[in-house]
PDB file of C-alpha atoms in Angstrom:
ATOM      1  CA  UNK D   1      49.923 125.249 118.808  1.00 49.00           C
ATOM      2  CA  UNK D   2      49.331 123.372 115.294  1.00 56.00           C
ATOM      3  CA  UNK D   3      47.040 124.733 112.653  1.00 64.00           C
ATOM      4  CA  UNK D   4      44.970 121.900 111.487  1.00 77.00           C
ATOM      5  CA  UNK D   5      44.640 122.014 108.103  1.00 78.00           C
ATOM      6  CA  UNK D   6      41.012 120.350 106.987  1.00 67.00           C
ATOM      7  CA  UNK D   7      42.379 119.564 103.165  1.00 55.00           C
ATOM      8  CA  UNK D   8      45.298 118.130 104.397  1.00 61.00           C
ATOM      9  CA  UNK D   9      43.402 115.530 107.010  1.00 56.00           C
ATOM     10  CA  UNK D  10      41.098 114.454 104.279  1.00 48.00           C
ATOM     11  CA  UNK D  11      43.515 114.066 102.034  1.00 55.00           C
ATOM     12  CA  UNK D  12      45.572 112.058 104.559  1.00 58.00           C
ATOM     13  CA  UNK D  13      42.365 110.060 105.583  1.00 55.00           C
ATOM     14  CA  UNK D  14      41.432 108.854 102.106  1.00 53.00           C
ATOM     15  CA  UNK D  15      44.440 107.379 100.764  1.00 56.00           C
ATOM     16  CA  UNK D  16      44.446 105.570 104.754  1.00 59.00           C
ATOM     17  CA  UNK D  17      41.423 104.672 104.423  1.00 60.00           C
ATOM     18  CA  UNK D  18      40.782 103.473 100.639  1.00 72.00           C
ATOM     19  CA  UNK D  19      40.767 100.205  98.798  1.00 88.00           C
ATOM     20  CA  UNK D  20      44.246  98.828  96.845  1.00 86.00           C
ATOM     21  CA  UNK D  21      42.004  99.967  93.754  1.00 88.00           C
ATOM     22  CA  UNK D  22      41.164 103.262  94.846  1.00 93.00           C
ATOM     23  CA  UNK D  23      44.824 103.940  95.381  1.00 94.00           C
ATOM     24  CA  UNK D  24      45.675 102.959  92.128  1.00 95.00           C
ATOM     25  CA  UNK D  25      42.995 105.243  90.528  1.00 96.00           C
ATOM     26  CA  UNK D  26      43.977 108.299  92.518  1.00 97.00           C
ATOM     27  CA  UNK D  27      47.776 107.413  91.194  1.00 97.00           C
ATOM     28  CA  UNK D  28      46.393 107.404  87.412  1.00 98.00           C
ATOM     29  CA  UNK D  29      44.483 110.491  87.988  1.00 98.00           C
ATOM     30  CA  UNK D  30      47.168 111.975  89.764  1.00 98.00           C
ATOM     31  CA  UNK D  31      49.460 111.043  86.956  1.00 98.00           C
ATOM     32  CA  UNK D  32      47.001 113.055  84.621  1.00 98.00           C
ATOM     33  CA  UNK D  33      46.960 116.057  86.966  1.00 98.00           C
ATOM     34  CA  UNK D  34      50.792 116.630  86.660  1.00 98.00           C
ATOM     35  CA  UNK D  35      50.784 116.118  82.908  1.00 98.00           C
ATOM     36  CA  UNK D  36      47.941 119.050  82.445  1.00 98.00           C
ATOM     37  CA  UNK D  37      50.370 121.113  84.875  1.00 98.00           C
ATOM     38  CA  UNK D  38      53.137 120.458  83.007  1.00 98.00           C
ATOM     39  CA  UNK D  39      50.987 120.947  79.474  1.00 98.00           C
ATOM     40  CA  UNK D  40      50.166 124.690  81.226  1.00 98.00           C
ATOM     41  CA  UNK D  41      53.609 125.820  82.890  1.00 98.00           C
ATOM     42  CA  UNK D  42      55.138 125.061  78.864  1.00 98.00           C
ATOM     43  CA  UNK D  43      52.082 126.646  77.046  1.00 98.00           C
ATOM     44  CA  UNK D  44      53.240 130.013  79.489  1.00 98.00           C
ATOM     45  CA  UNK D  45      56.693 129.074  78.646  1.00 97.00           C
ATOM     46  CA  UNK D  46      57.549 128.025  82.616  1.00 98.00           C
ATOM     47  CA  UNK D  47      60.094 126.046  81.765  1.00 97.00           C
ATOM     48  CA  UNK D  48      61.187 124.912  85.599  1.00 98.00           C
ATOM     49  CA  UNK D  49      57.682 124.356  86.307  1.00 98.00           C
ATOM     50  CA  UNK D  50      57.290 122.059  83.673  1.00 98.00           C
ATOM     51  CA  UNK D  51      60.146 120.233  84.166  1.00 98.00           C
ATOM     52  CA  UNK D  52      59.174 119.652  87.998  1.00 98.00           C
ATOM     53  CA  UNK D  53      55.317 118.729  86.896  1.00 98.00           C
ATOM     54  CA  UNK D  54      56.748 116.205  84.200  1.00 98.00           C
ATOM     55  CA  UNK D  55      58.860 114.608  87.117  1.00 98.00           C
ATOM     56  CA  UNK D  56      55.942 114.173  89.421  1.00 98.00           C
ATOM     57  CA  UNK D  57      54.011 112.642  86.702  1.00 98.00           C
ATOM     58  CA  UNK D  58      57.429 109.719  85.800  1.00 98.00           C
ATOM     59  CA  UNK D  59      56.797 109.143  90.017  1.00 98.00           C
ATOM     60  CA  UNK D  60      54.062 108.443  89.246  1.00 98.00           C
ATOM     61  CA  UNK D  61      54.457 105.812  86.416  1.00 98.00           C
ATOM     62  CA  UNK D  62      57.115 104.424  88.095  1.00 98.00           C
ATOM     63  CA  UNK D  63      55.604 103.881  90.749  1.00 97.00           C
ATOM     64  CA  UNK D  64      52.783 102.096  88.932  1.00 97.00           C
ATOM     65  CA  UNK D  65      55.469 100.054  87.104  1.00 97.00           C
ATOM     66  CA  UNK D  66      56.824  98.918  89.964  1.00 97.00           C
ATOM     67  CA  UNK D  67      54.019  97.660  91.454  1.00 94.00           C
ATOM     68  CA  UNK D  68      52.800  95.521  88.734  1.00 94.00           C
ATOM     69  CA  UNK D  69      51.925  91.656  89.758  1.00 94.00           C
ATOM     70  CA  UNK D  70      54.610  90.451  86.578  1.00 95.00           C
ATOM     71  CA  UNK D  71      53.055  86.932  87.287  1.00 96.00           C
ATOM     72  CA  UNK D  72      49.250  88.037  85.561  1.00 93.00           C
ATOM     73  CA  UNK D  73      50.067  87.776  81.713  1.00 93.00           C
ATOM     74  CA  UNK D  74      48.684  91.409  81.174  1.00 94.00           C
ATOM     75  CA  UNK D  75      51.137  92.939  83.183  1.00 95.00           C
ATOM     76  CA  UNK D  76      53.928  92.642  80.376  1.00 96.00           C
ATOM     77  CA  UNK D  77      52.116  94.954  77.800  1.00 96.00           C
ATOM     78  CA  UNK D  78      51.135  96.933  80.992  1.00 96.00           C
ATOM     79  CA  UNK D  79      55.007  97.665  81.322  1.00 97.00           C
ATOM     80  CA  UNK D  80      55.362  98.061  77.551  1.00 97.00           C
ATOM     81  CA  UNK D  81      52.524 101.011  77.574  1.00 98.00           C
ATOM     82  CA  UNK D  82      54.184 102.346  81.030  1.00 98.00           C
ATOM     83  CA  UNK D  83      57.270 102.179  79.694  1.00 98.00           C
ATOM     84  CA  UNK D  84      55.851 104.235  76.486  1.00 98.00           C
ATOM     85  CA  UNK D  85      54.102 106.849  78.815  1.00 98.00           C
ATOM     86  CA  UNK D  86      57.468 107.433  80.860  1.00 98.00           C
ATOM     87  CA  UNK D  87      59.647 108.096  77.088  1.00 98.00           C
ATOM     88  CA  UNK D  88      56.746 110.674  75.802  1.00 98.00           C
ATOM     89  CA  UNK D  89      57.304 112.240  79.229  1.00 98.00           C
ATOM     90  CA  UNK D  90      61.006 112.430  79.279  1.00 98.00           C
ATOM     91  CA  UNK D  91      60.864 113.325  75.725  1.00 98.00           C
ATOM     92  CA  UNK D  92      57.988 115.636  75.725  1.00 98.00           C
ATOM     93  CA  UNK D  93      60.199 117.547  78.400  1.00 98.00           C
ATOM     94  CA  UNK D  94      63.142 117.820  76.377  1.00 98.00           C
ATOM     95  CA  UNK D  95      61.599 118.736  72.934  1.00 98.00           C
ATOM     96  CA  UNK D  96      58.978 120.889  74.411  1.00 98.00           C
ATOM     97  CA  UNK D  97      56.511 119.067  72.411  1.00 98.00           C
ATOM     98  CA  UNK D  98      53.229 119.031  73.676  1.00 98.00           C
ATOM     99  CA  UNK D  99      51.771 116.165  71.126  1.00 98.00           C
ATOM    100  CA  UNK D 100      54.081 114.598  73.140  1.00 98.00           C
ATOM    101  CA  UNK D 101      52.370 115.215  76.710  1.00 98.00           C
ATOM    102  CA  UNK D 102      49.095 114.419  74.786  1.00 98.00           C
ATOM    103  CA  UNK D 103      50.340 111.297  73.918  1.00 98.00           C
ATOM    104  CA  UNK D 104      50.827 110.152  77.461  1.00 98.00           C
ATOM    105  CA  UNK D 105      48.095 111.428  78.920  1.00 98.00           C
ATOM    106  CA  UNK D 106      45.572 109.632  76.298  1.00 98.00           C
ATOM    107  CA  UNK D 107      46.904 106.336  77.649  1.00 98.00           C
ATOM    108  CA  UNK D 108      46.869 107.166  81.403  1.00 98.00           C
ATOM    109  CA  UNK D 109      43.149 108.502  80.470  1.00 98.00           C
ATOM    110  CA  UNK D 110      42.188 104.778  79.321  1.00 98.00           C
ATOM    111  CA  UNK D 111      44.297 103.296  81.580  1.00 97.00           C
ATOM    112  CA  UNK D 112      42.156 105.464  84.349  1.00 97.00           C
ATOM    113  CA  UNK D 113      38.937 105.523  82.465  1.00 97.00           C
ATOM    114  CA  UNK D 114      39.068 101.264  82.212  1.00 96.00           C
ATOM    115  CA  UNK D 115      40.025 100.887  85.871  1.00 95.00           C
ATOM    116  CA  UNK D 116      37.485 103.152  87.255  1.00 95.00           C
ATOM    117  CA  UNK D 117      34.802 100.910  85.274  1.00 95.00           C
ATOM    118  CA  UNK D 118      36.408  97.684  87.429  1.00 91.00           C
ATOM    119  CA  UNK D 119      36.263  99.255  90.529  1.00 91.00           C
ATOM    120  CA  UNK D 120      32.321  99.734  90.089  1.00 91.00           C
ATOM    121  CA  UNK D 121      31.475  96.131  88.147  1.00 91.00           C
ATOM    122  CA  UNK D 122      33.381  95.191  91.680  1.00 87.00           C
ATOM    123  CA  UNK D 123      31.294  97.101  93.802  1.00 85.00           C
ATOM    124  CA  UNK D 124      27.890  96.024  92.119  1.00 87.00           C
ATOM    125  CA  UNK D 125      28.826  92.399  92.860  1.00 84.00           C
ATOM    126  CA  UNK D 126      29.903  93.353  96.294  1.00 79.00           C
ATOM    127  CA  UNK D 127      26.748  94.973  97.181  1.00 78.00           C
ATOM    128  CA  UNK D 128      24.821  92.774  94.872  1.00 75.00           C
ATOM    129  CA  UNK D 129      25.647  89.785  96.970  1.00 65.00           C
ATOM    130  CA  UNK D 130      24.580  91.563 100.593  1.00 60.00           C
ATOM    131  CA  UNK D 131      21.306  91.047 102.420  1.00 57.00           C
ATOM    132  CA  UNK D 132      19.186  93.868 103.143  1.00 53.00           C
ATOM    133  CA  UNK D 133      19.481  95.318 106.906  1.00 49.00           C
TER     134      UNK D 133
END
């Protein structure tokens, strides 16, 4: 018999079950989660940790690079500050160099921080535009 596990299922049911924008924020703050990790497993001098934390976040920009729409003009100095992210990542790895780690993660934070504020302008003129029930 299968153990459900209840963190697991929600986990599984949000990313099923959220908006292309939602995704995209869970990526960014996902992205930040794996930089603190790696920030932490070098601060206690857990080198392989790091190392494995810093590769989870690069998934993660890469991913996001990937999926940029290159035909919207912002999407070119998207890649450009992606592309920055991913080197202070690789190279924050190599040197040990947290500035480095900081560095990325202040962009990812703005990058996160400015698409969490679309997703809710979008939702108050979704629900802006509904009739009351």
């Amino acid at each position: 018999m299968a153990i459900n596990n209840p963190y697991a299922t929600y986990q599984n049911n949000s990313v099923n079950t959220s908006t292309p924008g939602e995704l995209t924020l869970m990526l960014y703050n996902g992205c930040l989660k794996f930089i603190q990790q790696a920030k932490k497993a070098l601060e206690q001098g857990n080198i392989e940790e790091k190392n494995t934390a810093t590769q989870k976040a690069q998934a993660i920009v890469s991913e996001l690079m990937v999926t940029l729409d290159m035909s919207v003009p912002v999407s070119e100095n998207m890649m450009v500050l992606y592309d920055f992210v991913n080197n202070r990542l690789i190279e924050g790895n190599i040197k040990n160099d947290l500035a480095l780690y900081d560095e990325a993660a202040g962009i990812i934070t703005e990058f996160r921080d400015t698409w969490k504020q679309v997703i809710q302008i979008n939702r108050t003129k979704q629900y802006a535009n509904t009739d009351e029930i």
